[in-house]
Short mmCIF file of C-alpha atoms in Angstrom, two decimals:
data_model
loop_
_atom_site.label_atom_id
_atom_site.label_comp_id
_atom_site.label_asym_id
_atom_site.label_seq_id
_atom_site.Cartn_x
_atom_site.Cartn_y
_atom_site.Cartn_z
CA UNK A 126 113.90 105.05 95.37
CA UNK A 127 110.87 104.83 93.05
CA UNK A 128 109.68 101.84 94.87
CA UNK A 129 109.17 103.99 97.99
CA UNK A 130 106.99 106.62 96.20
CA UNK A 131 103.23 106.71 95.65
CA UNK A 132 100.81 108.76 93.62
CA UNK A 133 98.42 111.43 95.26
CA UNK A 134 95.56 108.88 94.73
CA UNK A 135 97.44 106.08 96.37
CA UNK A 136 98.27 108.44 99.25
CA UNK A 137 94.58 109.40 99.59
CA UNK A 138 93.55 105.86 99.45
CA UNK A 139 96.06 104.75 102.01
CA UNK A 140 94.95 107.60 104.48
CA UNK A 141 91.30 106.51 104.09
CA UNK A 142 92.34 102.98 104.61
CA UNK A 143 94.15 103.81 107.77
CA UNK A 144 91.35 105.93 109.20
CA UNK A 145 88.69 103.18 108.62
CA UNK A 146 91.00 100.31 109.81
CA UNK A 147 91.87 102.10 113.08
CA UNK A 148 88.16 102.80 113.80
CA UNK A 149 87.35 99.10 113.17
CA UNK A 150 90.27 97.81 115.28
CA UNK A 151 89.22 100.14 118.03
CA UNK A 152 85.66 98.76 117.99
CA UNK A 153 87.05 95.31 118.31
CA UNK A 154 89.01 96.22 121.39
CA UNK A 155 86.16 98.19 122.89
CA UNK A 156 83.72 95.26 122.53
CA UNK A 157 86.41 92.90 124.01
CA UNK A 158 86.96 95.34 126.85
CA UNK A 159 83.17 95.70 127.66
CA UNK A 160 82.62 91.89 127.51
CA UNK A 161 85.69 91.29 129.73
CA UNK A 162 84.60 93.97 132.18
CA UNK A 163 81.15 92.41 132.46
CA UNK A 164 82.74 89.06 133.19
CA UNK A 165 85.15 90.25 135.78
CA UNK A 166 83.46 93.10 137.65
CA UNK A 167 79.95 93.79 136.58
CA UNK A 168 78.45 90.23 136.41
CA UNK A 169 80.48 87.79 138.39
CA UNK A 170 78.35 84.80 137.33
CA UNK A 171 79.25 85.51 133.60
CA UNK A 172 82.88 85.10 134.44
CA UNK A 173 82.32 81.81 136.30
CA UNK A 174 80.35 80.48 133.55
CA UNK A 175 83.03 81.44 130.95
CA UNK A 176 85.66 79.64 133.07
CA UNK A 177 83.42 76.62 133.56
CA UNK A 178 82.76 76.41 129.78
CA UNK A 179 86.38 76.89 128.99
CA UNK A 180 85.99 74.81 125.79
CA UNK A 181 84.12 77.72 124.17
CA UNK A 182 86.94 80.14 125.25
CA UNK A 183 89.52 77.85 123.40
CA UNK A 184 87.18 77.46 120.35
CA UNK A 185 86.72 81.13 120.15
CA UNK A 186 90.51 81.63 120.07
CA UNK A 187 91.01 79.07 117.45
CA UNK A 188 88.28 80.65 115.44
CA UNK A 189 89.62 84.09 115.74
CA UNK A 190 93.13 82.83 114.62
CA UNK A 191 91.70 80.86 111.64
CA UNK A 192 89.64 83.91 110.49
CA UNK A 193 92.68 86.19 110.80
CA UNK A 194 94.89 83.69 108.66
CA UNK A 195 92.03 83.29 106.04
CA UNK A 196 91.78 87.12 105.92
CA UNK A 197 95.49 87.36 105.45
CA UNK A 198 96.20 84.78 102.92
CA UNK A 199 92.94 84.45 100.94
CA UNK A 200 92.34 87.55 98.63
CA UNK A 201 88.92 86.25 97.54
CA UNK A 202 87.45 87.10 101.03
CA UNK A 203 88.43 90.76 100.83
CA UNK A 204 85.08 91.99 99.39
CA UNK A 205 81.60 92.70 100.48
CA UNK A 206 79.74 90.93 102.02
CA UNK A 207 82.31 88.21 102.92
CA UNK A 208 84.70 90.70 104.51
CA UNK A 209 81.94 91.92 106.86
CA UNK A 210 80.88 88.43 107.86
CA UNK A 211 84.40 87.61 108.75
CA UNK A 212 84.87 90.94 110.66
CA UNK A 213 81.71 90.32 112.80
CA UNK A 214 82.59 86.74 113.45
CA UNK A 215 86.26 87.64 114.30
CA UNK A 216 85.09 90.44 116.57
CA UNK A 217 82.81 88.12 118.56
CA UNK A 218 85.33 85.27 118.82
CA UNK A 219 88.11 87.79 119.66
CA UNK A 220 86.03 89.43 122.48
CA UNK A 221 85.16 86.05 123.96
CA UNK A 222 88.63 84.67 123.73
CA UNK A 223 90.02 87.86 125.51
CA UNK A 224 87.42 87.66 128.14
CA UNK A 225 88.23 83.96 128.80
CA UNK A 226 91.98 84.87 129.17
CA UNK A 227 91.00 87.78 131.54
CA UNK A 228 88.79 85.54 133.67
CA UNK A 229 91.51 82.89 134.18
CA UNK A 230 94.19 85.59 134.88
CA UNK A 231 94.23 85.78 138.64
CA UNK A 232 96.52 88.72 138.69
CA UNK A 233 94.27 90.83 136.53
CA UNK A 234 97.23 92.32 134.83
CA UNK A 235 95.88 91.11 131.39
CA UNK A 236 92.70 93.07 132.04
CA UNK A 237 95.05 96.19 132.70
CA UNK A 238 96.98 95.55 129.42
CA UNK A 239 93.62 95.35 127.60
CA UNK A 240 92.67 98.78 128.95
CA UNK A 241 96.03 100.18 127.84
CA UNK A 242 95.88 98.62 124.37
CA UNK A 243 92.36 99.84 123.84
CA UNK A 244 93.29 103.45 124.92
CA UNK A 245 96.27 103.28 122.45
CA UNK A 246 94.10 102.14 119.52
CA UNK A 247 91.43 104.58 120.26
CA UNK A 248 93.98 107.38 120.39
CA UNK A 249 95.31 106.34 116.97
CA UNK A 250 91.87 106.20 115.63
CA UNK A 251 91.14 109.76 116.90
CA UNK A 252 94.38 111.05 115.48
CA UNK A 253 93.64 109.42 112.12
CA UNK A 254 90.19 110.86 111.87
CA UNK A 255 91.37 114.42 112.90
CA UNK A 256 94.57 114.30 110.82
CA UNK A 257 95.12 114.62 107.03
CA UNK A 258 98.47 112.77 107.12
CA UNK A 259 99.84 109.40 108.36
CA UNK A 260 100.65 109.17 112.07
CA UNK A 261 104.35 110.08 112.24
CA UNK A 262 106.67 108.04 114.43
CA UNK A 263 107.14 110.61 117.19
CA UNK A 264 103.34 111.19 117.48
CA UNK A 265 102.53 107.53 117.53
CA UNK A 266 105.14 107.01 120.31
CA UNK A 267 103.66 109.88 122.31
CA UNK A 268 100.11 108.62 121.76
CA UNK A 269 101.01 105.06 122.77
CA UNK A 270 102.89 106.00 126.03
CA UNK A 271 100.53 108.95 126.74
CA UNK A 272 97.52 106.52 126.63
CA UNK A 273 99.52 104.19 128.82
CA UNK A 274 100.10 106.82 131.48
CA UNK A 275 96.49 107.89 131.42
CA UNK A 276 95.30 104.31 132.12
CA UNK A 277 98.06 103.64 134.41
CA UNK A 278 97.39 106.36 136.97
CA UNK A 279 93.75 105.34 137.82
CA UNK A 280 94.82 101.74 138.24
CA UNK A 281 97.61 102.80 140.56
CA UNK A 282 95.18 104.97 142.66
CA UNK A 283 92.12 102.74 142.81
CA UNK A 284 93.55 99.14 142.68
CA UNK A 285 95.85 97.23 144.90
CA UNK A 286 98.14 96.03 142.21
CA UNK A 287 101.91 96.37 142.54
CA UNK A 288 102.98 99.64 141.10
CA UNK A 289 106.14 98.16 139.58
CA UNK A 290 104.10 95.35 137.89
CA UNK A 291 101.66 98.00 136.48
CA UNK A 292 104.36 100.15 135.14
CA UNK A 293 106.12 97.14 133.59
CA UNK A 294 102.84 95.97 131.87
CA UNK A 295 101.97 99.48 130.83
CA UNK A 296 105.45 100.04 129.17
CA UNK A 297 105.31 96.55 127.40
CA UNK A 298 101.80 97.11 126.09
CA UNK A 299 102.67 100.64 124.89
CA UNK A 300 105.63 99.27 123.00
CA UNK A 301 103.35 96.71 121.37
CA UNK A 302 100.88 99.42 120.34
CA UNK A 303 103.65 101.51 119.02
CA UNK A 304 104.99 98.88 116.76
CA UNK A 305 101.59 97.90 115.58
CA UNK A 306 101.07 101.58 114.53
CA UNK A 307 104.62 101.67 112.94
CA UNK A 308 103.99 98.60 110.90
CA UNK A 309 100.67 99.94 109.61
CA UNK A 310 102.19 103.32 108.82
CA UNK A 311 105.05 101.71 106.89
CA UNK A 312 102.71 99.32 104.97
CA UNK A 313 100.24 102.01 103.90
CA UNK A 314 102.85 104.76 102.99
CA UNK A 315 104.85 102.47 100.77
CA UNK A 316 101.86 100.45 99.36
CA UNK A 317 103.03 97.10 100.64
CA UNK A 318 99.38 96.03 100.81
CA UNK A 319 99.13 96.40 97.03
CA UNK A 320 95.28 96.06 96.36
CA UNK A 321 94.42 95.55 100.00
CA UNK A 322 93.89 99.30 100.53
CA UNK A 323 90.49 98.90 99.25
CA UNK A 324 89.21 96.79 102.03
CA UNK A 325 90.03 97.99 105.55
CA UNK A 326 87.29 95.65 106.92
CA UNK A 327 89.41 92.57 106.33
CA UNK A 328 92.31 94.64 107.12
CA UNK A 329 91.04 95.05 110.65
CA UNK A 330 91.19 91.34 110.99
CA UNK A 331 94.54 91.12 109.21
CA UNK A 332 95.87 93.88 111.51
CA UNK A 333 96.73 91.37 114.27
CA UNK A 334 98.76 89.22 111.92
CA UNK A 335 100.51 92.29 110.42
CA UNK A 336 101.34 93.58 113.93
CA UNK A 337 102.71 90.07 114.84
CA UNK A 338 104.97 90.10 111.87
CA UNK A 339 106.29 93.57 112.86
CA UNK A 340 107.12 92.09 116.32
CA UNK A 341 108.97 89.25 114.68
CA UNK A 342 111.00 91.51 112.58
CA UNK A 343 111.81 93.64 115.67
CA UNK A 344 113.09 90.61 117.74
CA UNK A 345 114.90 89.33 114.75
CA UNK A 346 116.87 92.58 114.51
#
């Protein structure tokens, strides 16, 4: 049982890690959402150019994946200023790759899922900043599905999408957001990150790999 305990200092460090990480991940998603919105709705020519220059979209996706893997496996990059360089490059590549996927998705359901996931992570970030404890399982579940409902209602009212498809995508995205939060909560509470708590900047890049591993464990069970 001693493996599941931590000192007061480790707990404070983990809480600060969580606060900073959620804010940085929220920034990643907000930038991706704004860039995607410009491409899809606010500047149609941008979306057509992104589709025409599809090579840049694929390169952005590969670059984002490589940066996430480097941040995950290479401990030497988890220090200033390398961590910030990786974070900035990842955020730019991630935003463009998501915008590319949104542009080629004729159903626009991916754009809706991006809205839901952004709202969920922003909710987690707000809770972390206002709370002095880790996000409990029940609260993270309520935040995930509450954010999904908040985004779902305007899309049902103001768009012509199938209500059933919107509900299905909202539930699936909320589950993904919930398991990402659960994986982070477990890791920081039990110090599975070891020395990684000192660097939430690269943690915001590793976040996507960590969440994918949580999903793999879930489907394995």
